[in-house]
Short mmCIF file of C-alpha atoms and ligand atoms in Angstrom, two decimals:
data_model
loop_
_atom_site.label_atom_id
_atom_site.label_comp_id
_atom_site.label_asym_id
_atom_site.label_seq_id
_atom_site.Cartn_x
_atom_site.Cartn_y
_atom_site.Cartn_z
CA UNK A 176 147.92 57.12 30.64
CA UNK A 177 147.22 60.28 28.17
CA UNK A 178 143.78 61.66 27.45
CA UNK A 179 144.57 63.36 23.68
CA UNK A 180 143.31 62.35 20.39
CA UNK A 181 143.54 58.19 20.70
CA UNK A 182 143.41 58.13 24.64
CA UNK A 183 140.43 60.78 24.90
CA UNK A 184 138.43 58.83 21.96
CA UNK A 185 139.14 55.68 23.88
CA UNK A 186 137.40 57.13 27.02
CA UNK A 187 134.40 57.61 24.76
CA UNK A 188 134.12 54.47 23.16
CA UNK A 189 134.40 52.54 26.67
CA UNK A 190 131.74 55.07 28.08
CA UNK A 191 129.34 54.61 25.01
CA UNK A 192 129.21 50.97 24.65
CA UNK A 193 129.82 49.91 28.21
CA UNK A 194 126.86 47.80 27.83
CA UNK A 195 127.93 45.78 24.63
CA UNK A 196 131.38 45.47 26.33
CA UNK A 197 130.30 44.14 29.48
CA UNK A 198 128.48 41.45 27.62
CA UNK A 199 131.84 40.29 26.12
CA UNK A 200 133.35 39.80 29.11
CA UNK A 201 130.75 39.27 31.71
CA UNK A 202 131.99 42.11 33.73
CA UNK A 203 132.16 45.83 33.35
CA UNK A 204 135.46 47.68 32.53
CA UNK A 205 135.60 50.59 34.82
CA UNK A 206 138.11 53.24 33.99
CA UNK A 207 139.78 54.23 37.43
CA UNK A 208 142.40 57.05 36.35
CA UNK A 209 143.74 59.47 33.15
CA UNK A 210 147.24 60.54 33.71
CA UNK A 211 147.19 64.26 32.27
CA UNK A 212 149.48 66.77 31.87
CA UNK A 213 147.59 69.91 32.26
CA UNK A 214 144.78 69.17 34.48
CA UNK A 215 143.12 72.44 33.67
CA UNK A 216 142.50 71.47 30.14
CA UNK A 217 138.69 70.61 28.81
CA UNK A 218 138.30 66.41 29.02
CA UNK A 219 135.30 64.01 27.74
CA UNK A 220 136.30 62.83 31.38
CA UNK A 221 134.74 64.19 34.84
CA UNK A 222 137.71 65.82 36.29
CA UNK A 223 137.83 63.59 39.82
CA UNK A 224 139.23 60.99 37.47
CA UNK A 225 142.20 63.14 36.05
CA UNK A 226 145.63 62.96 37.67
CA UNK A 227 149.07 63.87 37.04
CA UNK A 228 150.59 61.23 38.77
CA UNK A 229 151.67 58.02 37.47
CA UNK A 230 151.91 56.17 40.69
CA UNK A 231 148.08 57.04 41.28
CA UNK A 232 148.24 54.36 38.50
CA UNK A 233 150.84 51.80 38.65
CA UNK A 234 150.03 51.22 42.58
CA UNK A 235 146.63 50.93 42.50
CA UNK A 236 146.01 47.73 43.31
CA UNK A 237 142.13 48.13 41.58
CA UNK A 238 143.99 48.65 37.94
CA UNK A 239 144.34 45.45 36.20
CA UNK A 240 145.18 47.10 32.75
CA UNK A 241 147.25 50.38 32.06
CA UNK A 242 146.29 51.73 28.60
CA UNK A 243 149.59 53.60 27.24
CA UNK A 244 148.98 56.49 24.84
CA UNK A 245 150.96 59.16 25.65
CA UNK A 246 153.49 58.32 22.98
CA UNK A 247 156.81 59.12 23.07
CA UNK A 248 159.86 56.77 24.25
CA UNK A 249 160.17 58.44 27.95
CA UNK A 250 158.62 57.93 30.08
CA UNK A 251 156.20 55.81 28.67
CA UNK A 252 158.48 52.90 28.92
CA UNK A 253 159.11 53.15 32.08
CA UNK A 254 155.31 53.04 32.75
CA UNK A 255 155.09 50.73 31.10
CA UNK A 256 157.61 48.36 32.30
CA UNK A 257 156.87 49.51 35.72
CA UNK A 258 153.25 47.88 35.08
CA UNK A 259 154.40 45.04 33.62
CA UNK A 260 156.39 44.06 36.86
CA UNK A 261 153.64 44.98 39.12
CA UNK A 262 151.55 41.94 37.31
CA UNK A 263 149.47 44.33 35.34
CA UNK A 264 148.34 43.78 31.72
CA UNK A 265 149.25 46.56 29.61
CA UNK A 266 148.11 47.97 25.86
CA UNK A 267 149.72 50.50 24.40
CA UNK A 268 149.22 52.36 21.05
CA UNK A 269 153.28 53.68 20.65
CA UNK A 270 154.92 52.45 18.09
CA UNK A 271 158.01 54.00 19.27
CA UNK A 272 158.26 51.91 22.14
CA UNK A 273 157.24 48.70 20.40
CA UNK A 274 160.12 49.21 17.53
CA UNK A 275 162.58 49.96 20.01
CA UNK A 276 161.85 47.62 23.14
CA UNK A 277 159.16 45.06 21.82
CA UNK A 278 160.73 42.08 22.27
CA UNK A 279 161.85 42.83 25.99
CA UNK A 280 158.62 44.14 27.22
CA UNK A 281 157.33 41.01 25.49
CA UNK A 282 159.47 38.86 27.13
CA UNK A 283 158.72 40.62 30.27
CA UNK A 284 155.47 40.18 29.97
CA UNK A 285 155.70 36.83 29.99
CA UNK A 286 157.94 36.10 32.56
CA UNK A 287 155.49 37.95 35.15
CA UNK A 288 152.31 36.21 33.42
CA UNK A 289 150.87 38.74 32.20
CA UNK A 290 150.82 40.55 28.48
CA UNK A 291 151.23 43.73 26.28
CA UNK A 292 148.74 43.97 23.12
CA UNK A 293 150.08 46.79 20.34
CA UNK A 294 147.47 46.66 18.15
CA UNK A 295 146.65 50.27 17.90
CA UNK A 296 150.80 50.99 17.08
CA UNK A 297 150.16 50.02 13.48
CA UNK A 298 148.03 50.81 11.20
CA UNK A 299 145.55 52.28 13.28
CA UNK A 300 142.03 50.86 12.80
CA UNK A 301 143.49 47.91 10.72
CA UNK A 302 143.73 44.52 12.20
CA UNK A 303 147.48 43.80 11.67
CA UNK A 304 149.62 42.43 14.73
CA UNK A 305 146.81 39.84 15.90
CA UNK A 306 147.06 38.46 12.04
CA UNK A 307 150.82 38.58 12.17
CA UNK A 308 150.84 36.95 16.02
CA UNK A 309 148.13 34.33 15.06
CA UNK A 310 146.53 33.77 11.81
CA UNK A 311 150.23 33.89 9.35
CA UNK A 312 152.14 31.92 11.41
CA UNK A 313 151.83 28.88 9.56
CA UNK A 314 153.54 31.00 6.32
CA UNK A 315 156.99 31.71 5.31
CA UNK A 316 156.50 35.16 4.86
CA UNK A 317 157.78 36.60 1.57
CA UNK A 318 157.30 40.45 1.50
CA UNK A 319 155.12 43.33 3.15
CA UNK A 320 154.63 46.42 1.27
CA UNK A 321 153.21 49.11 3.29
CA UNK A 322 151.71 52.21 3.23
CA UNK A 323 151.91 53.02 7.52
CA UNK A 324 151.81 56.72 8.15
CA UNK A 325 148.39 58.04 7.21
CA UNK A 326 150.24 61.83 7.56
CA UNK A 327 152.60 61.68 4.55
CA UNK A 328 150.23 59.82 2.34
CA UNK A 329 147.55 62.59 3.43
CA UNK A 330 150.27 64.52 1.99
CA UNK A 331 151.29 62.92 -1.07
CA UNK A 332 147.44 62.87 -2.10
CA UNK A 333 147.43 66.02 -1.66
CA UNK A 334 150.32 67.04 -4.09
CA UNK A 335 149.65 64.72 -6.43
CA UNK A 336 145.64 65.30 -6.94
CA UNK A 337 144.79 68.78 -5.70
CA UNK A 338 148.20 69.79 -6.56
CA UNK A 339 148.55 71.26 -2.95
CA UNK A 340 151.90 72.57 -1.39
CA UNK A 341 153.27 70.64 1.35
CA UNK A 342 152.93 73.11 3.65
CA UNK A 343 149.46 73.33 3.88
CA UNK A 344 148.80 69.46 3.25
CA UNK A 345 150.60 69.26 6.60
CA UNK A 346 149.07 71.74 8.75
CA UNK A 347 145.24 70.42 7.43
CA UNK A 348 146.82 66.75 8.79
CA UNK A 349 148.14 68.14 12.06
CA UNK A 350 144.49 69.41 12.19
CA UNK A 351 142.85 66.04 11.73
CA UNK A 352 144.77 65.30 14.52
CA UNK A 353 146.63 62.64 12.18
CA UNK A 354 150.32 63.65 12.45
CA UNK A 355 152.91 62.97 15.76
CA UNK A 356 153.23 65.20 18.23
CA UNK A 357 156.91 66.35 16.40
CA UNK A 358 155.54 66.09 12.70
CA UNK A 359 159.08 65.44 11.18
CA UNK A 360 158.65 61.72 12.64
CA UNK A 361 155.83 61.55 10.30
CA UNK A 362 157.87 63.51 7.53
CA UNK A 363 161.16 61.81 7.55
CA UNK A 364 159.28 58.80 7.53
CA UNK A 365 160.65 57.88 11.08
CA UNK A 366 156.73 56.63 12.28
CA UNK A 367 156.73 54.59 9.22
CA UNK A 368 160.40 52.72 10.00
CA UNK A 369 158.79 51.94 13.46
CA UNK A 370 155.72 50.75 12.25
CA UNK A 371 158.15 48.26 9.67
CA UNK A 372 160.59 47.25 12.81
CA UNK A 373 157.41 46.15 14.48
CA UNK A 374 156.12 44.41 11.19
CA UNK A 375 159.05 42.83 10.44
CA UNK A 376 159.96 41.63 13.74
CA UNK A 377 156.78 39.75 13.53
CA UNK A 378 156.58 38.75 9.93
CA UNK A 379 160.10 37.21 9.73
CA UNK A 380 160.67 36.18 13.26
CA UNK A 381 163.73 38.10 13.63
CA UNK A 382 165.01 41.20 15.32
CA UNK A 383 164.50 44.19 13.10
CA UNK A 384 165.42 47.61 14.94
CA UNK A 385 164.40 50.78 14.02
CA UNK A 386 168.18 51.46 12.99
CA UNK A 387 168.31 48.40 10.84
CA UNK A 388 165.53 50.26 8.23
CA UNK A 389 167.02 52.45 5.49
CA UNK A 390 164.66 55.58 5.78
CA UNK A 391 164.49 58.82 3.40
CA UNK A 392 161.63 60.99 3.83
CA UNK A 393 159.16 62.79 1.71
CA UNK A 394 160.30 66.65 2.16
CA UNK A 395 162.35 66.78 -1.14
CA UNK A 396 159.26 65.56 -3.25
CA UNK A 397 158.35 68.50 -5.65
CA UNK A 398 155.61 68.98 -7.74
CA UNK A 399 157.80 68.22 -10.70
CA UNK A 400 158.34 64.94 -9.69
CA UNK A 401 154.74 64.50 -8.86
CA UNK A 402 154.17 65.23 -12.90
CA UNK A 403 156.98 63.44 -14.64
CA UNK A 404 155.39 60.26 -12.39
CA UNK A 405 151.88 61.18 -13.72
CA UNK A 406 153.52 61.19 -17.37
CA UNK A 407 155.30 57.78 -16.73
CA UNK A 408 152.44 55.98 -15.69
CA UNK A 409 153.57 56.23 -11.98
CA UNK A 410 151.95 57.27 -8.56
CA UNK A 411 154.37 58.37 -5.74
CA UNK A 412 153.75 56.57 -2.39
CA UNK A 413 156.38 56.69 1.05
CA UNK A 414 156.56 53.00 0.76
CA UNK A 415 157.72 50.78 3.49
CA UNK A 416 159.00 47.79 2.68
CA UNK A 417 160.25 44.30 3.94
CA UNK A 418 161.18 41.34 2.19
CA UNK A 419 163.02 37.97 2.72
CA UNK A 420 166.08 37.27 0.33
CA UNK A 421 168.46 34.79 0.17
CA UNK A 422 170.85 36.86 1.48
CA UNK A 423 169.15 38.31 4.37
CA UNK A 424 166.04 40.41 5.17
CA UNK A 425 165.39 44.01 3.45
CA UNK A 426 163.70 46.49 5.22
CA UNK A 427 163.58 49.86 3.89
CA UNK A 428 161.16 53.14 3.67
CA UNK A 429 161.47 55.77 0.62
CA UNK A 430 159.40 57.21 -1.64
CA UNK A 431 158.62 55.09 -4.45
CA UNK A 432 157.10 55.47 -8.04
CA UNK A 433 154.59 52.98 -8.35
CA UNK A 434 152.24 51.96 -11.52
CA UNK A 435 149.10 53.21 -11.61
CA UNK A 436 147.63 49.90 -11.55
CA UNK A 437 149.12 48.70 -8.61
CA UNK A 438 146.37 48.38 -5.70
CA UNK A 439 148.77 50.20 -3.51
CA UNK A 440 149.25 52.93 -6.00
CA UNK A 441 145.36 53.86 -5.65
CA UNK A 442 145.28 54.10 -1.54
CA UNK A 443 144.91 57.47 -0.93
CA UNK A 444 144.49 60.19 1.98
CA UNK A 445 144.82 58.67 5.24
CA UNK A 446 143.89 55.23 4.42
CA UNK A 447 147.22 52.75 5.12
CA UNK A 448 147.27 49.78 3.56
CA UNK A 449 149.18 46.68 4.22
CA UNK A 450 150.08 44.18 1.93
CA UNK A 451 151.27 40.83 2.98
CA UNK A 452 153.12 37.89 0.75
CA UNK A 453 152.43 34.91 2.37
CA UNK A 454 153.73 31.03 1.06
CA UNK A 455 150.62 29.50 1.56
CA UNK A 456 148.51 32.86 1.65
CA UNK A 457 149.97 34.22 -1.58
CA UNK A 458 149.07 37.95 -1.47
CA UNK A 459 146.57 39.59 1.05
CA UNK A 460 146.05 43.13 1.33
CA UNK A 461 144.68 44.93 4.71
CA UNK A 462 143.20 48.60 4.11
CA UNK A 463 141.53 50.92 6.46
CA UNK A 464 142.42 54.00 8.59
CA UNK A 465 145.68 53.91 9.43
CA UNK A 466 145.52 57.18 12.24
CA UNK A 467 142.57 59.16 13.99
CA UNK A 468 140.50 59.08 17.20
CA UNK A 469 138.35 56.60 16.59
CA UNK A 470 139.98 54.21 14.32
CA UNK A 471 142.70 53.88 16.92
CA UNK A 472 140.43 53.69 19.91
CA UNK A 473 138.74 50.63 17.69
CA UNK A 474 142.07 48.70 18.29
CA UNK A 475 142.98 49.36 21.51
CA UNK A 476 139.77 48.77 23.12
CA UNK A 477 139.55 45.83 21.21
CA UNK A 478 142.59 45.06 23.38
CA UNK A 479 141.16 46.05 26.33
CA UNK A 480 138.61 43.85 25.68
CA UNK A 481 140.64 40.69 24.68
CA UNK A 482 143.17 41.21 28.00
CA UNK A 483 139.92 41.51 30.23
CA UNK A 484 138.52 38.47 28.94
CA UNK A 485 142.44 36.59 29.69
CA UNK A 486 141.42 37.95 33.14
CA UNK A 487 137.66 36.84 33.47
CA UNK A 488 138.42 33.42 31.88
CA UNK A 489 141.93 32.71 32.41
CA UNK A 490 145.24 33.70 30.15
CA UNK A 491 146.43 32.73 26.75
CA UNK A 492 150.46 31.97 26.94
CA UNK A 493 151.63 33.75 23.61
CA UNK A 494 154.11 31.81 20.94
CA UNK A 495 157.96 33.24 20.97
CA UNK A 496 158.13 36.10 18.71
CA UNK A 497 161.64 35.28 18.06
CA UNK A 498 162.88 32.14 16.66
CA UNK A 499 166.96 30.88 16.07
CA UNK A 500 169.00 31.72 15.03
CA UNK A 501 168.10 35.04 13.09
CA UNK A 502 168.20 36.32 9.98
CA UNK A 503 170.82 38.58 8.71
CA UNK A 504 170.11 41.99 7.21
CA UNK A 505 170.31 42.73 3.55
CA UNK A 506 172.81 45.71 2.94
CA UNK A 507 170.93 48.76 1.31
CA UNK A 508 174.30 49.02 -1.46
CA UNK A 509 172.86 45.18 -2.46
CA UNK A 510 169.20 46.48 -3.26
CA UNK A 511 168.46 45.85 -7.10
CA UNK A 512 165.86 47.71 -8.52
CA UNK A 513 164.99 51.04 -10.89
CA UNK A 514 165.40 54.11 -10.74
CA UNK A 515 163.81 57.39 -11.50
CA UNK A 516 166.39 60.48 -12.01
CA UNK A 517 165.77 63.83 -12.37
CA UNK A 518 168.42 66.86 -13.13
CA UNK A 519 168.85 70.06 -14.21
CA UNK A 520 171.62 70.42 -16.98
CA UNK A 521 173.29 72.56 -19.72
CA UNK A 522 171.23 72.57 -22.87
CA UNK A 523 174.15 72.17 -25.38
CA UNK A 524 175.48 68.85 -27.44
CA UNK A 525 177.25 66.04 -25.66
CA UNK A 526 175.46 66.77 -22.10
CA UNK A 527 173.07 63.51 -22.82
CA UNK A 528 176.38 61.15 -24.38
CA UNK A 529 178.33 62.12 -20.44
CA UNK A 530 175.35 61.44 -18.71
CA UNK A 531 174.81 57.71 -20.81
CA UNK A 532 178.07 57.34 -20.56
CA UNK A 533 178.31 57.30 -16.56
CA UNK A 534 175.33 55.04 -16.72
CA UNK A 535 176.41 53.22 -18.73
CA UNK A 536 180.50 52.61 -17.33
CA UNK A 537 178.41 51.79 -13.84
CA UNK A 538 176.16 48.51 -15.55
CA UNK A 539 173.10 50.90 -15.10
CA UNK A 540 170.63 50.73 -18.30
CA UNK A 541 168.40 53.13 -19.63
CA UNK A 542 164.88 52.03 -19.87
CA UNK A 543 163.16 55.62 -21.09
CA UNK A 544 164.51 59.28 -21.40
CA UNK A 545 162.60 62.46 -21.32
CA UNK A 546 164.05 66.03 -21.94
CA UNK A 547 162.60 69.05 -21.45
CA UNK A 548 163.29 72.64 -22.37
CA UNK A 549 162.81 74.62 -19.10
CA UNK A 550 164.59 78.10 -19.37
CA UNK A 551 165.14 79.59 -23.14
CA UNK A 552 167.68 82.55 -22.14
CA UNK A 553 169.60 80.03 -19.60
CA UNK A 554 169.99 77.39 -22.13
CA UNK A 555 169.41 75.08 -19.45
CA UNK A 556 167.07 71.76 -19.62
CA UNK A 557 165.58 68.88 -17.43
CA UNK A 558 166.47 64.99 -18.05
CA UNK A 559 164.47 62.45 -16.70
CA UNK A 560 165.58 59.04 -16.56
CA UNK A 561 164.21 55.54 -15.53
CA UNK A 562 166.63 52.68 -15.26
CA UNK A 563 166.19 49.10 -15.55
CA UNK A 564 167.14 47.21 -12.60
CA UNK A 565 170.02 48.47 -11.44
CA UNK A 566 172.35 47.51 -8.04
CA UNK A 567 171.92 50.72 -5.79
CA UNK A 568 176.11 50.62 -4.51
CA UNK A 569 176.26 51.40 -8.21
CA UNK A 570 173.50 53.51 -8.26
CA UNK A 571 174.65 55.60 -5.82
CA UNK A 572 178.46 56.18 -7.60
CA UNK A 573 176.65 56.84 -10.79
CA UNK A 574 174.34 59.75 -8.82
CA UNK A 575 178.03 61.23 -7.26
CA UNK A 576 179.71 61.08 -11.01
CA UNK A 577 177.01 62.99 -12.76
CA UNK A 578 176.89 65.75 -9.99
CA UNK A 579 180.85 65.98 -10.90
CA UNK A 580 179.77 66.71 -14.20
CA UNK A 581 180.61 70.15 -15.36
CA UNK A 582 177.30 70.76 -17.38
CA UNK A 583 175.13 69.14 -14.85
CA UNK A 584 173.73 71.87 -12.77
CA UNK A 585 171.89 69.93 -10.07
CA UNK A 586 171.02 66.16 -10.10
CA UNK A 587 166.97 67.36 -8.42
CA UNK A 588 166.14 63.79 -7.29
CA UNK A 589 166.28 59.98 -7.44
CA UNK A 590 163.58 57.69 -6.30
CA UNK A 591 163.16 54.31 -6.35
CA UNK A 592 160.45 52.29 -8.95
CA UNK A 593 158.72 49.46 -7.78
CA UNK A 594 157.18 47.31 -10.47
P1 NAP B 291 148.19 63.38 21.95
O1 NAP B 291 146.91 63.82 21.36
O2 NAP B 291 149.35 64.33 21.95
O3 NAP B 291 147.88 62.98 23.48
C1 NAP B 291 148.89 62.65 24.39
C2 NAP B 291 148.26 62.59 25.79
O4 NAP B 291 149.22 62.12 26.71
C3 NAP B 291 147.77 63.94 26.31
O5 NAP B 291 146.59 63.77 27.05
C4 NAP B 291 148.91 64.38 27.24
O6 NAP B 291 148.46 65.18 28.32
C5 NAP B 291 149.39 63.06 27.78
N1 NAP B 291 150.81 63.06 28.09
C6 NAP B 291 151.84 63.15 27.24
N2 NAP B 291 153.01 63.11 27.90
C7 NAP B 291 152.70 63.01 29.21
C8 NAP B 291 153.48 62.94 30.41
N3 NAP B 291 154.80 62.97 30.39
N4 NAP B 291 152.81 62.82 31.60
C9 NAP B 291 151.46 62.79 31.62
N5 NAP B 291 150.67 62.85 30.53
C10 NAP B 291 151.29 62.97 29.35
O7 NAP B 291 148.70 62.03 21.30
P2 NAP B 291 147.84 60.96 20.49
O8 NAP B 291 147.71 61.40 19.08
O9 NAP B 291 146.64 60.60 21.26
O10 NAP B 291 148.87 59.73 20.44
C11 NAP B 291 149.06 58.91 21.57
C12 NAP B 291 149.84 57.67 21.16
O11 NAP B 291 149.10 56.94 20.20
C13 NAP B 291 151.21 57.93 20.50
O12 NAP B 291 152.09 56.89 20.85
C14 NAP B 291 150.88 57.87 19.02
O13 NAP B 291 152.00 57.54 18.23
C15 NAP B 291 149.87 56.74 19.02
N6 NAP B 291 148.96 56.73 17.88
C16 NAP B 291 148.30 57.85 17.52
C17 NAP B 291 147.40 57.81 16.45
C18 NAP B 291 146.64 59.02 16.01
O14 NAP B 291 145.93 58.94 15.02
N7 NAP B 291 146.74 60.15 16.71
C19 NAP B 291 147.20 56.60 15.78
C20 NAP B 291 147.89 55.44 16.18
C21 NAP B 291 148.77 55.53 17.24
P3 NAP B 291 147.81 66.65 28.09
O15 NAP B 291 146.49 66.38 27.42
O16 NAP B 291 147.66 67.18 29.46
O17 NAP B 291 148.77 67.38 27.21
N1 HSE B 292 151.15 59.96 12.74
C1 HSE B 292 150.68 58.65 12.45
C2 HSE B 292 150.23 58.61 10.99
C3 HSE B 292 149.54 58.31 13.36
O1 HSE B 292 150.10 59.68 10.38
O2 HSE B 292 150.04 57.53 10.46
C4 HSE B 292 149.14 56.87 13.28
O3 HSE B 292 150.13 56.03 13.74
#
């Protein structure tokens, strides 16, 4: 079902090395059916196997496996469940689905013997979901930091290297066929809090929704920010990240200044990169192509393959992805970490002492201070700050009392340091 940039390259790949993946499973995969569209478009398929109807599909009794990449919520989930309860296996490569309805569709799965594989929704080429469903499960797992939507950090290279506008970073990414069909998902870093609800869910055994992930996007990154970071010693990434604290699990996605030394901080273009704090483990980092034709294709045939072999030799019951009871969710206002700050303010005496002074009155402390003359006539300046740690409830008062200020002209932009 779909025939675009992941479901076209998968036709390919299943065409080109039938051979090599009959011998894995001792019988050829035969692709019955593409669910289209536009039937009148140009295809890598011969057009007697186009249709536009799903049910050509989901009752054909000859289709052991429906292959889901269309994207979007609807109706691909209720393709997708409809295949599921006719006892057919079912991969899919959208993460939208997964975040939202993962564990039912799981647990679907299941009851009519049968599976869904979601490789593909994460990470693209990069092995991540078989790892989390089979080779970490004997770890408490600590932390992921991720790097999970090859568009914005496409982007961010971009800016920060070639200094590039955003604009047309994005359109060359759209191009590459890297970005969502509706590239504010990429943007606003909404395909990234997926991608985390479907990590998380798996890392710490618990329900994480899509709603439960405190997103910001990377649209009001400028290329000032882009050099103060450069000047600090800092990278800028869109960052998603999960970890497990006493009080509850974090799971967040923000722009984030991160050292230049940090592996993380050198992952660039549309590379993703994954890393993974296990107990026993300790830290392992995945890295690869995290979107594109055939990186994607590499995981979902893979799938293809692995549910075709459950059928030639027999099925694999899956562990629970759930356990009890769950895990509560870390408020965002309980977050401790630093801070970068940017604003635009009257060049005159005192401006500085206010600004301290609301720091300091909300327990936040300076770590470093840069100020810049920016416009002569004006009389105006920019103040950069970084913060020690720092709770964000306090944080966040601090941000709405300097704004209040009367020679503060604009606080530009806060981010988040990791590090
Ligand atoms: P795409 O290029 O836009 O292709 C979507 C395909 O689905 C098209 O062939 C389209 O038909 C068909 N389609 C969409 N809605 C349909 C409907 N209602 N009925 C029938 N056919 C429909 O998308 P894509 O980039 O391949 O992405 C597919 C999925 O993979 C998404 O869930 C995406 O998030 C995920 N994914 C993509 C990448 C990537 O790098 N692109 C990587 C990982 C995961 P027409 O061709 O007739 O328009
Ligand atoms: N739009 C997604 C990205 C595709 O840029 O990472 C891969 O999921």
């Amino acid at each position: 079902m779909g025939l675009g940039v992941v479901g076209g390259g998968v036709a390919q790949v299943l065409r080109e090395r039938r051979e090599a993946i009959t011998a894995l499973i001792g019988t050829p995969v035969v692709l019955r059916h593409a669910l289209v569209r536009h039937r009148e478009k140009p295809r890598v398929l011969s057009p007697d196997l186009l249709t536009t109807q799903p049910k050509d599909i989901l009752y054909d009794p000859q289709v052991h496996i429906v292959v889901e990449v269309m994207g979007g919520e609807l109706p691909a989930l209720n393709y997708i469940r409809q295949a599921l309860e006719a006892g057919k296996y079912v991969v899919t490569a959208n993460k939208e689905v997964m975040a939202k309805h993962g564990p039912e569709l799981l647990a679907l799965a299941r009851e009519r013997g049968v599976d869904i594989r979601y490789e593909a929704s994460v990470g693209g080429g990069i092995p991540l979901i078989t790892p989390f469903r089979q080779d970490f499960l004997a770890n408490h797992i600590a932390a992921i930091y991720a790097i999970i939507n090859g568009t914005t950090n496409f982007i961010l290279t971009r800016m920060a290297q070639e200094g590039q506008d955003f604009a047309s970073a994005l359109s060359q990414a759209q191009k590459l066929g890297y970005a969502e069909a509706d590239p504010s998902n990429d943007i606003e870093g909404i395909d990234a809090a997926y991608k985390l609800a479907i990590l998380a869910t798996l890392a710490f055994h618990t329900r994480v929704r899509p709603q439960d992930v405190h997103r910001e996007g990377i649209s009001h990154l400028s290329a000032r920010d882009f050099r103060y970071a450069r000047e600090l010693g800092y990278t800028i990434k869109l960052l998603a990240i999960g970890r497990a604290e006493e009080e509850g699990v974090q799971v967040r996605v923000h722009p984030t200044f991160l050292p230049q030394d940090r592996l993380l901080a050198k992952v660039d273009g549309v590379f993703n990169a994954v890393q993974v704090e296990g107990d026993l483990t300790g830290p392992v980092l995945f890295y690869g192509q995290g979107a594109g034709s055939q990186p994607t294709s590499s995981a979902v045939v893979a799938d293809i393959i692995n549910l075709a072999q459950d059928l030639a030799f027999g099925p694999r019951r899956r562990p629970p992805l759930l356990l009890e009871p769950p895990i509560p969710l870390k408020p965002m206002a309980q977050l401790r970490t630093r801070y970068y700050l940017r604003m635009s303010v009257a060049d005159r005496p005192g401006v500085l002492a206010q600004i301290a002074r609301v720091l300091g009155d909300n327990q936040i402390s300076i770590a470093s201070v840069i100020q810049k003359e920016v416009d002569e006539a004006a009389q105006t300046a920019e103040i950069v700050i970084m913060t020690h740690l720092a709770l964000e409830e306090a944080m966040q008062r601090a941000l709405a009392e300097m704004a209040r200020l009367p020679k503060v002209a604009e606080v530009s932009n806060f981010v988040r340091v990791e590090g």
